[in-house]
């Protein structure tokens, strides 16, 4: 798709977002910039798959935090899983990720690097004009992931590292409890934290040795959108 574009008047878009207000605004912006295009929407991964099966779009505009089914609980893991599945099915699908959780894309760096279609990233806080520009870039087959901290350095967080993060900072568990939940040793939990700190660029010398690196890991992970700013009761 990225190399052989249809005329803009013939473009087909699929927008996947479960926030009705955001969805309406995105549709409006696309209609203004591509007045004769065909725009479909979906508010869940299930509906997105059905839409794509029936009508392959020229560009997928995807929020990472979506529910699996209509009315379900939105999770970034669902959006990432959908994105990986669609990129595997259609290697030249043009994609623009429009999300407040763009840092989660470091989970699938290697898949993005292999993708043959256009791939651009837009934080929802950016102006609409920036979104439209990056949509146009994706349609031209351009890859632009500059805003995702660490992605250009090839950082890819392994799923088990993210699970440790979530259990520690979203569920408030200590190493022993994390180890039991994951059926690993406490030594492995500490190893995963060491790997996370290296991936996130958290080193003792940067803080004069006067800071708890574990706490700083949680702070940086929240800044990057890797974990939610909540503590769930077990």
GROMACS .gro file of C-alpha atoms in nm:
model
  234
    1UNK     CA    1   0.000   0.000   0.000
    2UNK     CA    2   0.271   0.243   0.097
    3UNK     CA    3   0.438   0.231  -0.246
    4UNK     CA    4   0.130   0.234  -0.471
    5UNK     CA    5  -0.118   0.480  -0.325
    6UNK     CA    6  -0.464   0.539  -0.463
    7UNK     CA    7  -0.569   0.895  -0.530
    8UNK     CA    8  -0.656   1.076  -0.208
    9UNK     CA    9  -1.021   1.093  -0.321
   10UNK     CA   10  -1.031   0.711  -0.317
   11UNK     CA   11  -0.868   0.654   0.020
   12UNK     CA   12  -1.021   0.422   0.276
   13UNK     CA   13  -0.955   0.483   0.646
   14UNK     CA   14  -1.032   0.276   0.954
   15UNK     CA   15  -1.023   0.460   1.287
   16UNK     CA   16  -1.012   0.242   1.600
   17UNK     CA   17  -1.086   0.427   1.925
   18UNK     CA   18  -1.337   0.365   2.204
   19UNK     CA   19  -1.364   0.731   2.310
   20UNK     CA   20  -1.669   0.868   2.128
   21UNK     CA   21  -1.562   1.232   2.150
   22UNK     CA   22  -1.210   1.163   2.025
   23UNK     CA   23  -1.347   0.939   1.751
   24UNK     CA   24  -1.585   1.210   1.633
   25UNK     CA   25  -1.308   1.469   1.627
   26UNK     CA   26  -1.070   1.240   1.436
   27UNK     CA   27  -1.335   1.162   1.175
   28UNK     CA   28  -1.402   1.534   1.134
   29UNK     CA   29  -1.033   1.615   1.082
   30UNK     CA   30  -0.991   1.338   0.824
   31UNK     CA   31  -1.306   1.442   0.638
   32UNK     CA   32  -1.178   1.798   0.616
   33UNK     CA   33  -0.837   1.692   0.482
   34UNK     CA   34  -0.962   1.402   0.265
   35UNK     CA   35  -1.318   1.509   0.175
   36UNK     CA   36  -1.396   1.224  -0.065
   37UNK     CA   37  -1.243   0.943   0.137
   38UNK     CA   38  -1.427   0.644   0.283
   39UNK     CA   39  -1.398   0.650   0.664
   40UNK     CA   40  -1.503   0.360   0.886
   41UNK     CA   41  -1.478   0.342   1.264
   42UNK     CA   42  -1.451   0.071   1.527
   43UNK     CA   43  -1.454   0.092   1.906
   44UNK     CA   44  -1.310  -0.252   1.986
   45UNK     CA   45  -1.051  -0.497   1.857
   46UNK     CA   46  -1.321  -0.744   1.758
   47UNK     CA   47  -1.507  -0.487   1.549
   48UNK     CA   48  -1.183  -0.361   1.394
   49UNK     CA   49  -1.098  -0.712   1.272
   50UNK     CA   50  -1.444  -0.748   1.120
   51UNK     CA   51  -1.416  -0.410   0.945
   52UNK     CA   52  -1.075  -0.495   0.798
   53UNK     CA   53  -1.191  -0.837   0.681
   54UNK     CA   54  -1.475  -0.678   0.487
   55UNK     CA   55  -1.295  -0.369   0.360
   56UNK     CA   56  -0.914  -0.351   0.366
   57UNK     CA   57  -0.823   0.012   0.449
   58UNK     CA   58  -0.543   0.219   0.299
   59UNK     CA   59  -0.462   0.339   0.649
   60UNK     CA   60  -0.536   0.218   1.001
   61UNK     CA   61  -0.557   0.493   1.262
   62UNK     CA   62  -0.532   0.315   1.597
   63UNK     CA   63  -0.555   0.407   1.963
   64UNK     CA   64  -0.359   0.151   2.166
   65UNK     CA   65  -0.595   0.156   2.464
   66UNK     CA   66  -0.906  -0.025   2.338
   67UNK     CA   67  -1.137  -0.302   2.462
   68UNK     CA   68  -1.143  -0.649   2.315
   69UNK     CA   69  -1.520  -0.637   2.263
   70UNK     CA   70  -1.781  -0.361   2.266
   71UNK     CA   71  -1.832  -0.223   2.617
   72UNK     CA   72  -1.528  -0.405   2.758
   73UNK     CA   73  -1.241  -0.262   2.959
   74UNK     CA   74  -0.984  -0.078   2.746
   75UNK     CA   75  -0.624  -0.200   2.781
   76UNK     CA   76  -0.309  -0.112   2.590
   77UNK     CA   77  -0.220  -0.480   2.568
   78UNK     CA   78  -0.529  -0.533   2.352
   79UNK     CA   79  -0.433  -0.255   2.113
   80UNK     CA   80  -0.076  -0.383   2.087
   81UNK     CA   81  -0.196  -0.737   2.023
   82UNK     CA   82  -0.435  -0.615   1.752
   83UNK     CA   83  -0.160  -0.407   1.592
   84UNK     CA   84   0.082  -0.701   1.582
   85UNK     CA   85  -0.185  -0.930   1.438
   86UNK     CA   86  -0.277  -0.684   1.163
   87UNK     CA   87   0.086  -0.617   1.072
   88UNK     CA   88   0.145  -0.991   1.046
   89UNK     CA   89  -0.162  -1.037   0.826
   90UNK     CA   90  -0.088  -0.740   0.596
   91UNK     CA   91   0.279  -0.648   0.593
   92UNK     CA   92   0.226  -0.334   0.383
   93UNK     CA   93  -0.068  -0.193   0.583
   94UNK     CA   94  -0.017   0.177   0.646
   95UNK     CA   95  -0.056   0.257   1.017
   96UNK     CA   96  -0.080   0.571   1.227
   97UNK     CA   97  -0.087   0.509   1.602
   98UNK     CA   98  -0.284   0.792   1.766
   99UNK     CA   99  -0.267   0.735   2.139
  100UNK     CA  100  -0.179   0.870   2.481
  101UNK     CA  101   0.026   0.554   2.537
  102UNK     CA  102   0.273   0.567   2.248
  103UNK     CA  103   0.565   0.461   2.470
  104UNK     CA  104   0.412   0.114   2.486
  105UNK     CA  105   0.529   0.066   2.129
  106UNK     CA  106   0.874  -0.018   2.260
  107UNK     CA  107   0.719  -0.357   2.335
  108UNK     CA  108   0.707  -0.436   1.963
  109UNK     CA  109   1.012  -0.256   1.823
  110UNK     CA  110   1.134  -0.551   1.619
  111UNK     CA  111   0.792  -0.597   1.456
  112UNK     CA  112   0.775  -0.229   1.363
  113UNK     CA  113   1.124  -0.245   1.215
  114UNK     CA  114   1.016  -0.534   0.988
  115UNK     CA  115   0.694  -0.369   0.876
  116UNK     CA  116   0.683  -0.283   0.506
  117UNK     CA  117   0.401  -0.025   0.516
  118UNK     CA  118   0.408   0.330   0.642
  119UNK     CA  119   0.415   0.358   1.021
  120UNK     CA  120   0.379   0.687   1.209
  121UNK     CA  121   0.310   0.776   1.570
  122UNK     CA  122   0.105   1.065   1.708
  123UNK     CA  123   0.054   1.153   2.073
  124UNK     CA  124  -0.307   1.260   2.134
  125UNK     CA  125  -0.179   1.582   2.290
  126UNK     CA  126  -0.037   1.700   1.957
  127UNK     CA  127  -0.236   1.942   1.737
  128UNK     CA  128  -0.472   1.803   1.474
  129UNK     CA  129  -0.254   1.946   1.198
  130UNK     CA  130   0.034   1.730   1.321
  131UNK     CA  131  -0.187   1.422   1.310
  132UNK     CA  132  -0.291   1.493   0.951
  133UNK     CA  133   0.070   1.546   0.847
  134UNK     CA  134   0.174   1.212   0.995
  135UNK     CA  135  -0.124   1.039   0.835
  136UNK     CA  136   0.000   1.171   0.501
  137UNK     CA  137   0.350   1.044   0.581
  138UNK     CA  138   0.217   0.696   0.660
  139UNK     CA  139   0.022   0.693   0.333
  140UNK     CA  140   0.350   0.764   0.156
  141UNK     CA  141   0.513   0.462   0.320
  142UNK     CA  142   0.720   0.667   0.566
  143UNK     CA  143   0.817   0.534   0.911
  144UNK     CA  144   0.828   0.801   1.182
  145UNK     CA  145   0.865   0.687   1.546
  146UNK     CA  146   1.083   0.972   1.671
  147UNK     CA  147   0.848   1.060   1.961
  148UNK     CA  148   0.874   0.715   2.120
  149UNK     CA  149   1.154   0.738   2.374
  150UNK     CA  150   1.405   0.458   2.329
  151UNK     CA  151   1.254   0.305   2.017
  152UNK     CA  152   1.526   0.442   1.789
  153UNK     CA  153   1.789   0.287   2.015
  154UNK     CA  154   1.631  -0.054   1.959
  155UNK     CA  155   1.497  -0.102   2.310
  156UNK     CA  156   1.234  -0.371   2.333
  157UNK     CA  157   1.084  -0.461   2.668
  158UNK     CA  158   1.015  -0.829   2.713
  159UNK     CA  159   0.662  -0.924   2.833
  160UNK     CA  160   0.792  -1.073   3.157
  161UNK     CA  161   0.970  -0.747   3.241
  162UNK     CA  162   0.647  -0.555   3.197
  163UNK     CA  163   0.465  -0.810   3.412
  164UNK     CA  164   0.713  -0.748   3.692
  165UNK     CA  165   0.653  -0.373   3.657
  166UNK     CA  166   0.278  -0.415   3.677
  167UNK     CA  167   0.286  -0.649   3.976
  168UNK     CA  168   0.524  -0.420   4.164
  169UNK     CA  169   0.375  -0.079   4.089
  170UNK     CA  170   0.012  -0.144   3.995
  171UNK     CA  171  -0.051  -0.422   4.247
  172UNK     CA  172   0.200  -0.318   4.514
  173UNK     CA  173   0.363  -0.661   4.545
  174UNK     CA  174   0.708  -0.726   4.690
  175UNK     CA  175   0.966  -0.946   4.518
  176UNK     CA  176   0.865  -1.267   4.696
  177UNK     CA  177   0.498  -1.226   4.604
  178UNK     CA  178   0.592  -1.134   4.246
  179UNK     CA  179   0.806  -1.447   4.223
  180UNK     CA  180   0.518  -1.663   4.343
  181UNK     CA  181   0.273  -1.504   4.099
  182UNK     CA  182   0.509  -1.558   3.805
  183UNK     CA  183   0.646  -1.897   3.920
  184UNK     CA  184   1.003  -1.768   3.912
  185UNK     CA  185   1.270  -1.709   4.176
  186UNK     CA  186   1.319  -1.382   4.362
  187UNK     CA  187   1.662  -1.370   4.203
  188UNK     CA  188   1.497  -1.368   3.860
  189UNK     CA  189   1.265  -1.086   3.972
  190UNK     CA  190   1.572  -0.880   4.067
  191UNK     CA  191   1.734  -0.970   3.733
  192UNK     CA  192   1.427  -0.844   3.545
  193UNK     CA  193   1.441  -0.518   3.737
  194UNK     CA  194   1.809  -0.483   3.645
  195UNK     CA  195   1.721  -0.538   3.279
  196UNK     CA  196   1.440  -0.283   3.303
  197UNK     CA  197   1.669  -0.024   3.455
  198UNK     CA  198   1.918  -0.074   3.177
  199UNK     CA  199   1.645  -0.049   2.909
  200UNK     CA  200   1.502   0.267   3.065
  201UNK     CA  201   1.845   0.423   3.116
  202UNK     CA  202   1.837   0.428   3.496
  203UNK     CA  203   2.191   0.401   3.636
  204UNK     CA  204   2.332   0.469   3.986
  205UNK     CA  205   2.595   0.714   3.863
  206UNK     CA  206   2.330   0.941   3.717
  207UNK     CA  207   2.185   0.995   4.063
  208UNK     CA  208   2.505   1.014   4.265
  209UNK     CA  209   2.420   0.683   4.430
  210UNK     CA  210   2.171   0.866   4.651
  211UNK     CA  211   1.847   0.733   4.509
  212UNK     CA  212   1.647   0.411   4.526
  213UNK     CA  213   1.670   0.280   4.170
  214UNK     CA  214   1.361   0.064   4.218
  215UNK     CA  215   1.151   0.371   4.300
  216UNK     CA  216   1.302   0.559   4.006
  217UNK     CA  217   1.213   0.267   3.779
  218UNK     CA  218   0.849   0.307   3.875
  219UNK     CA  219   0.863   0.683   3.819
  220UNK     CA  220   1.016   0.650   3.473
  221UNK     CA  221   0.781   0.366   3.377
  222UNK     CA  222   0.478   0.582   3.463
  223UNK     CA  223   0.621   0.875   3.266
  224UNK     CA  224   0.655   0.648   2.964
  225UNK     CA  225   0.303   0.511   3.002
  226UNK     CA  226   0.424   0.157   3.067
  227UNK     CA  227   0.218   0.124   3.385
  228UNK     CA  228  -0.092   0.292   3.517
  229UNK     CA  229  -0.079   0.537   3.805
  230UNK     CA  230  -0.291   0.318   4.033
  231UNK     CA  231  -0.249   0.059   4.305
  232UNK     CA  232  -0.500  -0.224   4.281
  233UNK     CA  233  -0.606  -0.410   4.591
  234UNK     CA  234  -0.523  -0.779   4.583
   0.00000   0.00000   0.00000
